[in-house]
Short mmCIF file of C-alpha atoms in Angstrom, two decimals:
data_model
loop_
_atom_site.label_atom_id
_atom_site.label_comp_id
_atom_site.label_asym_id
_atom_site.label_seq_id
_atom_site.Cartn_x
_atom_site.Cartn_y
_atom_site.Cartn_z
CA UNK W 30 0.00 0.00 0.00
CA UNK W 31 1.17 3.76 -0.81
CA UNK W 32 2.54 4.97 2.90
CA UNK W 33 0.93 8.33 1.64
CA UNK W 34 -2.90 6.36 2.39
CA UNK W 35 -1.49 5.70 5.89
CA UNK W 36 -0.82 9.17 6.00
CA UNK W 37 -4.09 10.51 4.71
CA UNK W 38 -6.09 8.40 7.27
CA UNK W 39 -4.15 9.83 10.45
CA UNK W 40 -4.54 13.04 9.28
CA UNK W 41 -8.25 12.25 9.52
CA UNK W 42 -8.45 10.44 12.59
CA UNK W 43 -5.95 12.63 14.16
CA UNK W 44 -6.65 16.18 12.78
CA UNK W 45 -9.69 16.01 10.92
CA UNK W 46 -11.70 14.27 13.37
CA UNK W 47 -9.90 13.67 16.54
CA UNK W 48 -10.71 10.08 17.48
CA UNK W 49 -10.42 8.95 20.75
CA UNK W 50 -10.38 5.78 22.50
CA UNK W 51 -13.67 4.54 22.78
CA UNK W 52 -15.44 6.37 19.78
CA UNK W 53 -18.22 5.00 17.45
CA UNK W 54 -16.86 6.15 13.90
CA UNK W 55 -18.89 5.40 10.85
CA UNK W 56 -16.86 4.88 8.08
CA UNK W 57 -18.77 5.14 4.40
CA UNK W 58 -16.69 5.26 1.20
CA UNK W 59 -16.67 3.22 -2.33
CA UNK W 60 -14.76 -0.09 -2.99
CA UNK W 61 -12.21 1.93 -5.09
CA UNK W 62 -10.80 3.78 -2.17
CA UNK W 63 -11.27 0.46 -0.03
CA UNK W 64 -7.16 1.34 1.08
CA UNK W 65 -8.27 3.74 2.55
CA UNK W 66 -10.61 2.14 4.46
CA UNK W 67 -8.15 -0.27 5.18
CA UNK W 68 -5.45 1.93 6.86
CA UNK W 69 -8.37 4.05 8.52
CA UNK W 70 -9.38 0.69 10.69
CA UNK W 71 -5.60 0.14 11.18
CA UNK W 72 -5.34 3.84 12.70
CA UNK W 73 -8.52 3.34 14.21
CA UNK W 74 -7.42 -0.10 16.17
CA UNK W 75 -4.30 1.43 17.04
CA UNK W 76 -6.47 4.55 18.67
CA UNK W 77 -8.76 2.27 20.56
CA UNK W 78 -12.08 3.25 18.68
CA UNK W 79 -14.89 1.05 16.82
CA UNK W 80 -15.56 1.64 13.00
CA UNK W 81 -18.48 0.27 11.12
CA UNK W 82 -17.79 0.46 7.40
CA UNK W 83 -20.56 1.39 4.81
CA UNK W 84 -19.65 1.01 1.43
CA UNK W 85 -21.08 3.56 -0.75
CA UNK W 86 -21.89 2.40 -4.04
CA UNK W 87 -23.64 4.53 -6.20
CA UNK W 88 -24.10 1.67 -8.82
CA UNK W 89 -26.49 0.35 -5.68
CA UNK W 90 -28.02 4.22 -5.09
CA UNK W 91 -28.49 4.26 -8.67
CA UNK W 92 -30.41 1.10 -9.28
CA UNK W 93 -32.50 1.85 -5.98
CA UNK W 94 -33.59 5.29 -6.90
CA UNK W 95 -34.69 4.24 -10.63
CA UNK W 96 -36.55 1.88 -9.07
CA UNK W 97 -38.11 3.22 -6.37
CA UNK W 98 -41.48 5.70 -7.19
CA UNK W 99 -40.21 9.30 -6.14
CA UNK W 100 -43.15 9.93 -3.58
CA UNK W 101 -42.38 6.60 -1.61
CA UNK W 102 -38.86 7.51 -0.01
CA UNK W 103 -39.19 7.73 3.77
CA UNK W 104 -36.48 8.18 6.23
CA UNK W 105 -34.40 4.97 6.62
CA UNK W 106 -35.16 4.79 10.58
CA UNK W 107 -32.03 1.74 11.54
CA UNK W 108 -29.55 4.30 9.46
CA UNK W 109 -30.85 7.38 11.44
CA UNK W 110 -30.36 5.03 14.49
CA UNK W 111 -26.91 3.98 13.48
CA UNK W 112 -25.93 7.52 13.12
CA UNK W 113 -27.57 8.43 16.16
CA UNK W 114 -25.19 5.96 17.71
CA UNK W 115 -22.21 7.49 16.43
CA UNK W 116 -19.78 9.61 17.33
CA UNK W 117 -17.77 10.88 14.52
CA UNK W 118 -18.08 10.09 10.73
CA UNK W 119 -15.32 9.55 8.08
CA UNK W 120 -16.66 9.82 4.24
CA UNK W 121 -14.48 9.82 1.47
CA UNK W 122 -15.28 10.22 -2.93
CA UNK W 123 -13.30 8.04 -4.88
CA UNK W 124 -15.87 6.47 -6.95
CA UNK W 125 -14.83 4.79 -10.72
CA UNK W 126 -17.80 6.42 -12.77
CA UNK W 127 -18.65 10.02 -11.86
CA UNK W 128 -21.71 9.85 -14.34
CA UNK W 129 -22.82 6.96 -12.38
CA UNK W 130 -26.34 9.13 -11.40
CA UNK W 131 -26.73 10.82 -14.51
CA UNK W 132 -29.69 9.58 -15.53
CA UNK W 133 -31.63 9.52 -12.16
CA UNK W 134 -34.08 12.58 -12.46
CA UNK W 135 -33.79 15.98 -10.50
CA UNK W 136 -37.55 15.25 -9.13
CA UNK W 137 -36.40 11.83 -7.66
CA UNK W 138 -32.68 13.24 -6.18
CA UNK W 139 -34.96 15.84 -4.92
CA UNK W 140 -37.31 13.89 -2.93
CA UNK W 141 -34.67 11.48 -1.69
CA UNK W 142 -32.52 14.26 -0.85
CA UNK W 143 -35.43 15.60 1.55
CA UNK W 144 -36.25 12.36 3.11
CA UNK W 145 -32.13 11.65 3.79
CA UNK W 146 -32.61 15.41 5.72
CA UNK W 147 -32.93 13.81 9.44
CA UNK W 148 -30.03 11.26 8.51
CA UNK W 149 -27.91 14.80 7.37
CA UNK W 150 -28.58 16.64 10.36
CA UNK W 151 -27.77 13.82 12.31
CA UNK W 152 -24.52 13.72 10.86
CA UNK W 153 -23.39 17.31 10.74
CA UNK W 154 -24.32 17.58 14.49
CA UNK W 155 -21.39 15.41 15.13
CA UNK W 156 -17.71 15.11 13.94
CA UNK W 157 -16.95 14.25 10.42
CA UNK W 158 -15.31 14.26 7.82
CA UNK W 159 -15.58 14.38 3.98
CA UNK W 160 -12.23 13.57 1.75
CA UNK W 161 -11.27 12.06 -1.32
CA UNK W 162 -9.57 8.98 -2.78
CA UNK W 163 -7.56 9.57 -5.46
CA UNK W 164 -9.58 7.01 -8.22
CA UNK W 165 -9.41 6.66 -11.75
CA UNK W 166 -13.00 8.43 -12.57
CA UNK W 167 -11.91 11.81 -10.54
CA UNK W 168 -8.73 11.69 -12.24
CA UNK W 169 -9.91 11.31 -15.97
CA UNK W 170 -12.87 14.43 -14.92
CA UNK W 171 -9.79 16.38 -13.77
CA UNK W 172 -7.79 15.57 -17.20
CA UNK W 173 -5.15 14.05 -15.32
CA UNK W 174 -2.93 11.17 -15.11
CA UNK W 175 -3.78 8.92 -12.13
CA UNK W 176 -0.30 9.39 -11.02
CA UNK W 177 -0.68 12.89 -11.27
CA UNK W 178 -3.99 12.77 -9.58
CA UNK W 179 -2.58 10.75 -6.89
CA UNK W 180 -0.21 13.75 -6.23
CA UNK W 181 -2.23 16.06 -6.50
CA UNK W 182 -5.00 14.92 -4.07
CA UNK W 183 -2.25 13.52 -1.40
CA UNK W 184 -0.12 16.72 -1.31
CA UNK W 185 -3.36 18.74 -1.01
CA UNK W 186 -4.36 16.41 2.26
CA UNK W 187 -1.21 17.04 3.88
CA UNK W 188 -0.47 20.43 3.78
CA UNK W 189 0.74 22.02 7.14
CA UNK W 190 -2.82 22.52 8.77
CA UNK W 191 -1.18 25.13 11.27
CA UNK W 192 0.36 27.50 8.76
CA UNK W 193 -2.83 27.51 6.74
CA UNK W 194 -4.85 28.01 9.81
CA UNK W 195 -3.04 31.24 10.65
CA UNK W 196 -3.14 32.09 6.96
CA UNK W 197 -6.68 32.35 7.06
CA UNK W 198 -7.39 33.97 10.21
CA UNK W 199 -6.31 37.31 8.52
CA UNK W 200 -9.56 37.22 6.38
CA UNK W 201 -11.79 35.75 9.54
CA UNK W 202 -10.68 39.42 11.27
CA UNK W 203 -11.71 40.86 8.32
CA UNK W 204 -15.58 39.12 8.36
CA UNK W 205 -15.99 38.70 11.90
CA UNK W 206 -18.19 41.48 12.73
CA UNK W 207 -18.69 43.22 9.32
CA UNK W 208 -22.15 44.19 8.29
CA UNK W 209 -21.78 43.78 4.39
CA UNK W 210 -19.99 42.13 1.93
CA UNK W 211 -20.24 42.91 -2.10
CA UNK W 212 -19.01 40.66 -4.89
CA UNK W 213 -18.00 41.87 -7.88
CA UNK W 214 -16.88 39.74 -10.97
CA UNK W 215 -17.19 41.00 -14.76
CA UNK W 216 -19.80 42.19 -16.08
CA UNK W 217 -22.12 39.89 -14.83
CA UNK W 218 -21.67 39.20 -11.06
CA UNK W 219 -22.36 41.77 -8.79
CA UNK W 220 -24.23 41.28 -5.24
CA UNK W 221 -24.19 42.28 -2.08
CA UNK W 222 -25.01 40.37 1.36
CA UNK W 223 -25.28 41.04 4.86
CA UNK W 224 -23.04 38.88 7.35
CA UNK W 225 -24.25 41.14 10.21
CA UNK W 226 -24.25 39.09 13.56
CA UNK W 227 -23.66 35.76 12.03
CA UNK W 228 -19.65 33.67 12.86
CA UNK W 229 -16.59 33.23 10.39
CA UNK W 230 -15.87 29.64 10.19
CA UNK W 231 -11.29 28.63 9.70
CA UNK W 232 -11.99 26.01 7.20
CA UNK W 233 -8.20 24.20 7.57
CA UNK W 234 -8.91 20.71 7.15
CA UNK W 235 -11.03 19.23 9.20
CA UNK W 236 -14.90 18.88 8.48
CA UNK W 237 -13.26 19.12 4.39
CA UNK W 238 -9.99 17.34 4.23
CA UNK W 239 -8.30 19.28 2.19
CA UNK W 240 -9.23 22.53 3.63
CA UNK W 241 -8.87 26.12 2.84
CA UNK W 242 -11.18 28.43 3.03
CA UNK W 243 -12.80 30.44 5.10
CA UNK W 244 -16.83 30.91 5.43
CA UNK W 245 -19.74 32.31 6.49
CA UNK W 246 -23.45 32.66 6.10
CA UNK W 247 -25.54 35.68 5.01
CA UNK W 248 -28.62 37.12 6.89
CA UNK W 249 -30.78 34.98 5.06
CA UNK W 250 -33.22 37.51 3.44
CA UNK W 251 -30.33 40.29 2.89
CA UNK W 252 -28.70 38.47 -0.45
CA UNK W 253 -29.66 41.29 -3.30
CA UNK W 254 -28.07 41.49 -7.30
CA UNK W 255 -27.10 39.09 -9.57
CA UNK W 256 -24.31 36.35 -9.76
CA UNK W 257 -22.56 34.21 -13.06
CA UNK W 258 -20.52 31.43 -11.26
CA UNK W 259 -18.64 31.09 -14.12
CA UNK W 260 -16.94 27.35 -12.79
CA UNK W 261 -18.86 24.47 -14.43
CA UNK W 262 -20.05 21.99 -11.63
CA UNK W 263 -21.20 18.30 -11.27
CA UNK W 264 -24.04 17.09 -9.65
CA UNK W 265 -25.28 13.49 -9.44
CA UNK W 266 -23.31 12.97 -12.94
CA UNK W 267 -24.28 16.09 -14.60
CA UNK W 268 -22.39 19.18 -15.72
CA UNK W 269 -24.08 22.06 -14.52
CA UNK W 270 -22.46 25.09 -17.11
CA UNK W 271 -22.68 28.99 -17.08
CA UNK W 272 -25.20 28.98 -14.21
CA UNK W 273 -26.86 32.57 -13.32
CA UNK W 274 -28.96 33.67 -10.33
CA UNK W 275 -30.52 36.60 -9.32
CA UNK W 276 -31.23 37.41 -5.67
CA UNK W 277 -34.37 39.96 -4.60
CA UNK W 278 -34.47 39.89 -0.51
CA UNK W 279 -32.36 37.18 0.00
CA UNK W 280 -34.08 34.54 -2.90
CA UNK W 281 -33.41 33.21 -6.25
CA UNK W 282 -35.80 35.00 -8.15
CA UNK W 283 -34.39 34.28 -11.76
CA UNK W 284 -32.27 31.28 -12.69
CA UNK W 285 -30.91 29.95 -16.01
CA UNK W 286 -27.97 27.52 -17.10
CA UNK W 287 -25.74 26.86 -20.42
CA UNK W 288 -26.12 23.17 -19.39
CA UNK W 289 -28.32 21.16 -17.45
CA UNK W 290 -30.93 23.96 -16.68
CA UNK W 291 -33.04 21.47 -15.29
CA UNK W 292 -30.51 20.03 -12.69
CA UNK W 293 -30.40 24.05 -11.54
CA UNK W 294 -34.17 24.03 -11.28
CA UNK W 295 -34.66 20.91 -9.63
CA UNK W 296 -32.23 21.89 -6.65
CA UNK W 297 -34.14 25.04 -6.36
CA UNK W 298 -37.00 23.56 -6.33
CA UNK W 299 -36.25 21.19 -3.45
CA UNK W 300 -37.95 22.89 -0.74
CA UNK W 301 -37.84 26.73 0.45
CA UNK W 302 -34.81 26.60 1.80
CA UNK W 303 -33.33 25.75 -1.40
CA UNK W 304 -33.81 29.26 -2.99
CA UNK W 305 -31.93 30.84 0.17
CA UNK W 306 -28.15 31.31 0.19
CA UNK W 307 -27.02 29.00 2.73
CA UNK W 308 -23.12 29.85 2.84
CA UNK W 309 -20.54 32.58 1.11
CA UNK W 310 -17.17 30.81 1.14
CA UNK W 311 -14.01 32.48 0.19
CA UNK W 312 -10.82 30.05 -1.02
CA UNK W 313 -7.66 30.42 0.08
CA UNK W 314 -5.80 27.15 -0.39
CA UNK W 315 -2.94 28.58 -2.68
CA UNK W 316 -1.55 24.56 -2.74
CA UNK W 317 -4.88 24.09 -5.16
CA UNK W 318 -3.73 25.40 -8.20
CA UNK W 319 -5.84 24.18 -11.29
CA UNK W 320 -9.72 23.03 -11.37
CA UNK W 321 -10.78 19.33 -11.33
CA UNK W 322 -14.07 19.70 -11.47
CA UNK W 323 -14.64 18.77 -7.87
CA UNK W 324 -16.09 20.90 -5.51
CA UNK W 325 -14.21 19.34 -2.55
CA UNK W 326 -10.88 21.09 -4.17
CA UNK W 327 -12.16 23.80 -6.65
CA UNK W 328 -13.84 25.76 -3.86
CA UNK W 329 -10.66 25.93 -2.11
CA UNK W 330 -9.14 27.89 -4.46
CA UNK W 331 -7.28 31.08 -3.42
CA UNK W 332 -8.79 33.01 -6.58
CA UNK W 333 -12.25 32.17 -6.17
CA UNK W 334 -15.69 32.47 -4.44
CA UNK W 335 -17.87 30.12 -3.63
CA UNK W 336 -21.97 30.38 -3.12
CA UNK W 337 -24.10 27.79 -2.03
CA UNK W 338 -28.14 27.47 -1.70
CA UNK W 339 -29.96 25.63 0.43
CA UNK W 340 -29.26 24.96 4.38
CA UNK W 341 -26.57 27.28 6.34
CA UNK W 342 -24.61 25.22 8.69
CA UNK W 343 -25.51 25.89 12.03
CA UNK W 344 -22.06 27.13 13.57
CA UNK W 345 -22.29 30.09 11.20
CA UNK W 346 -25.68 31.40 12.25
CA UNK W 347 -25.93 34.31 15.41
CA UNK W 348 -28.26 33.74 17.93
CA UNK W 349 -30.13 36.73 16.93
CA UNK W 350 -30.42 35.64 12.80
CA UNK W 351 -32.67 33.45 11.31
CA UNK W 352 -31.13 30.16 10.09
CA UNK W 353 -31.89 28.94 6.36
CA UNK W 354 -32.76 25.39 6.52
CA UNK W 355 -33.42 23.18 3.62
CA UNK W 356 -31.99 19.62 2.58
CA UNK W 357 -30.06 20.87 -0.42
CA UNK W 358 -26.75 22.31 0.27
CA UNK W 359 -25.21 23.18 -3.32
CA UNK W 360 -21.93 25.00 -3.83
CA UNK W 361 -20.83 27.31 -6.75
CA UNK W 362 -18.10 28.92 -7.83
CA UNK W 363 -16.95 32.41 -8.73
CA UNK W 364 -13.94 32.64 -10.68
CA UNK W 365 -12.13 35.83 -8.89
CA UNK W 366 -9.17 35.94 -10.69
CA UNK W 367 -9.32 39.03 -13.32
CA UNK W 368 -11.94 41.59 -13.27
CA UNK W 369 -13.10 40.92 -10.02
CA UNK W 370 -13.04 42.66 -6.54
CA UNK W 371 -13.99 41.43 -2.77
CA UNK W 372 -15.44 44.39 -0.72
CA UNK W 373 -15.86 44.29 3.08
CA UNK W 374 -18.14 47.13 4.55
CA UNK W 375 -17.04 49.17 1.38
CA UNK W 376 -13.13 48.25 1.51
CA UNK W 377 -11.53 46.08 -1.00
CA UNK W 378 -10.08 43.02 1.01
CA UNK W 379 -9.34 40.98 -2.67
CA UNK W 380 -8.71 42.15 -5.93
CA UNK W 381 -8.56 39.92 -8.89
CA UNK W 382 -7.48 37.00 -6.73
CA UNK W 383 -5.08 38.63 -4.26
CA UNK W 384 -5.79 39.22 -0.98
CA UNK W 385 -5.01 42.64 1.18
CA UNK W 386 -2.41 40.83 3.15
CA UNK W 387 -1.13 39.09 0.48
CA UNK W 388 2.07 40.77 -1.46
CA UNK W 389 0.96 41.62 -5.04
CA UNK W 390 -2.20 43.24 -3.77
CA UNK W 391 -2.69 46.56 -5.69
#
């Protein structure tokens, strides 16, 4: 086995989710990064903790939600139970087919997606983890070599956590206790947001391993203007391209797509909550420097911004703000690299990809 997967799993159990003797840790991955799994219940015996091992085939969630009718899907009680169990959660991508879901409908991911909600809350309330296995399918979507995707992803997960953590704290100052934020990108992207009273989250590697960004949630009803994300995404198989959305008091009031419109609308169309702005994220992981086509790494990036509707986690929320909840939590990107500025409370904190703290900044 490559002592770089032996690696990767104690920076999970060690870092990422800081296992201790005794834990319940659900472990829930595909056979292709079954190494992974391996070395995670080596680290895991060696800690004194208890895994369970799920293994996530979407070849199975494929043939189940084709066959199942779309108003059926109920919440799978003994899974909720298992999770209620747990104590910390290790999930990693890595499957061989990325399209594997592409032809399972946006109505039917929809309505599974809000039946799986109690399951996902579950979850998030505890300690987890979400990483990826370097496999053949994320390589060939990346356009890489699986040796060079096997670099890439590995020197990404071991970064020093420490330096990057105090590399991002400069831009947590900056948000923590602003009132407004304003994007800028192009001629198409401009919108503004209130982060008024809500928390700054140091994304360095441990809910997302790799980390790198820093994040926050807007006053849900405050999101007002107009946003290209400009960064094609995938989602359950399907390239969502040239995606637009226009915010009036705080919802999507206007949507389109290059590609996949229908994907778009069926996520928005999940529930409520699913027109909201759950999260503004701003990447800052300079060690990520091309795009995959995989959120996990592309929102990361220290030249972008990242949006997503649907539910705000809950450890970005003030006491005093409402939080959006909905069972759709869908990240897109912002190219910020040219043409593009970051203002905090009126101040430009990044222009065209370059922070204020950051030499180069103009």
């Amino acid at each position: 086995m490559d002592p770089r997967i032996r690696t990767h799993a104690e920076v999970i159990v060690d870092h990422s989710t800081r296992i201790e003797s005794g834990d319940n840790v659900v472990i829930s991955m595909p056979a292709a990064a079954e190494d992974l799994a391996v070395a995670l219940h080596e680290v895991l015996g060696d800690r004194g903790a208890t895994p369970v091992y799920l293994n996530n085939s979407e070849r199975a969630a494929r043939a189940y939600l084709r066959a199942n009718d779309a108003e059926a899907f109920e919440t799978p009680s003994h899974q909720l139970a298992l999770f209620e169990e747990a104590d910390a959660f290790v999930i990693a991508r890595g499957g061989e087919n990325v399209s594997e879901q592409s032809d399972v409908t946006p109505e039917t991911n929809a309505a599974y997606r809000r039946a799986m909600r109690p399951v996902l809350d579950e979850r998030l309330g505890k300690r987890w983890c979400l990483t990826q296995f370097p496999s053949s399918g994320h390589a060939q979507l990346a356009g890489m070599s699986s040796e060079a995707y096997e670099n890439f992803v590995w020197d990404a997960v071991t970064l020093d956590w420490d330096e990057q953590r105090d590399h991002q704290a400069q831009m947590v100052e900056l948000l923590d206790g602003a009132d407004e934020v304003r994007i800028e990108s192009g001629d198409e992207t401009d919108v503004t947001m209130s982060v008024a009273g809500n928390h700054t989250i140091n994304d360095y590697g441990e809910h997302n391993l790799p980390g790198g960004e820093v994040f926050t949630a807007p006053v849900k009803e405050s999101v007002e203007g107009d946003v290209h994300f400009d960064v094609p995404l995938y989602r359950k198989g399907k390239e969502i391209e040239g995606a637009r959305l226009r915010f009036e008091n705080g919802t999507v009031v206007g949507h389109s797509a290059e590609r996949n419109e229908d994907v778009l609308t069926g996520i928005l169309e999940t529930d409520e909550g699913a027109r909201y702005l759950g999260e503004l994220g701003i990447g800052m992981n300079r060690s990520i420097d091309r795009f995959t086509y995989n959120m996990l790494f592309d929102e990361k990036m220290g030249d972008t911004v990242h949006m997503a509707v649907g539910n705000a986690y809950a450890d970005t929320v003030g006491e005093d703000n409402e939080r959006n909840e909905s069972a759709e939590h869908v990240d897109m990107i912002v190219d910020m690299s040219e043409d593009s500025v970051i203002e905090v409370d009126g101040e430009v904190v990044q222009r065209n990809g370059t922070f204020v703290f950051e030499e180069g900044f103009e």
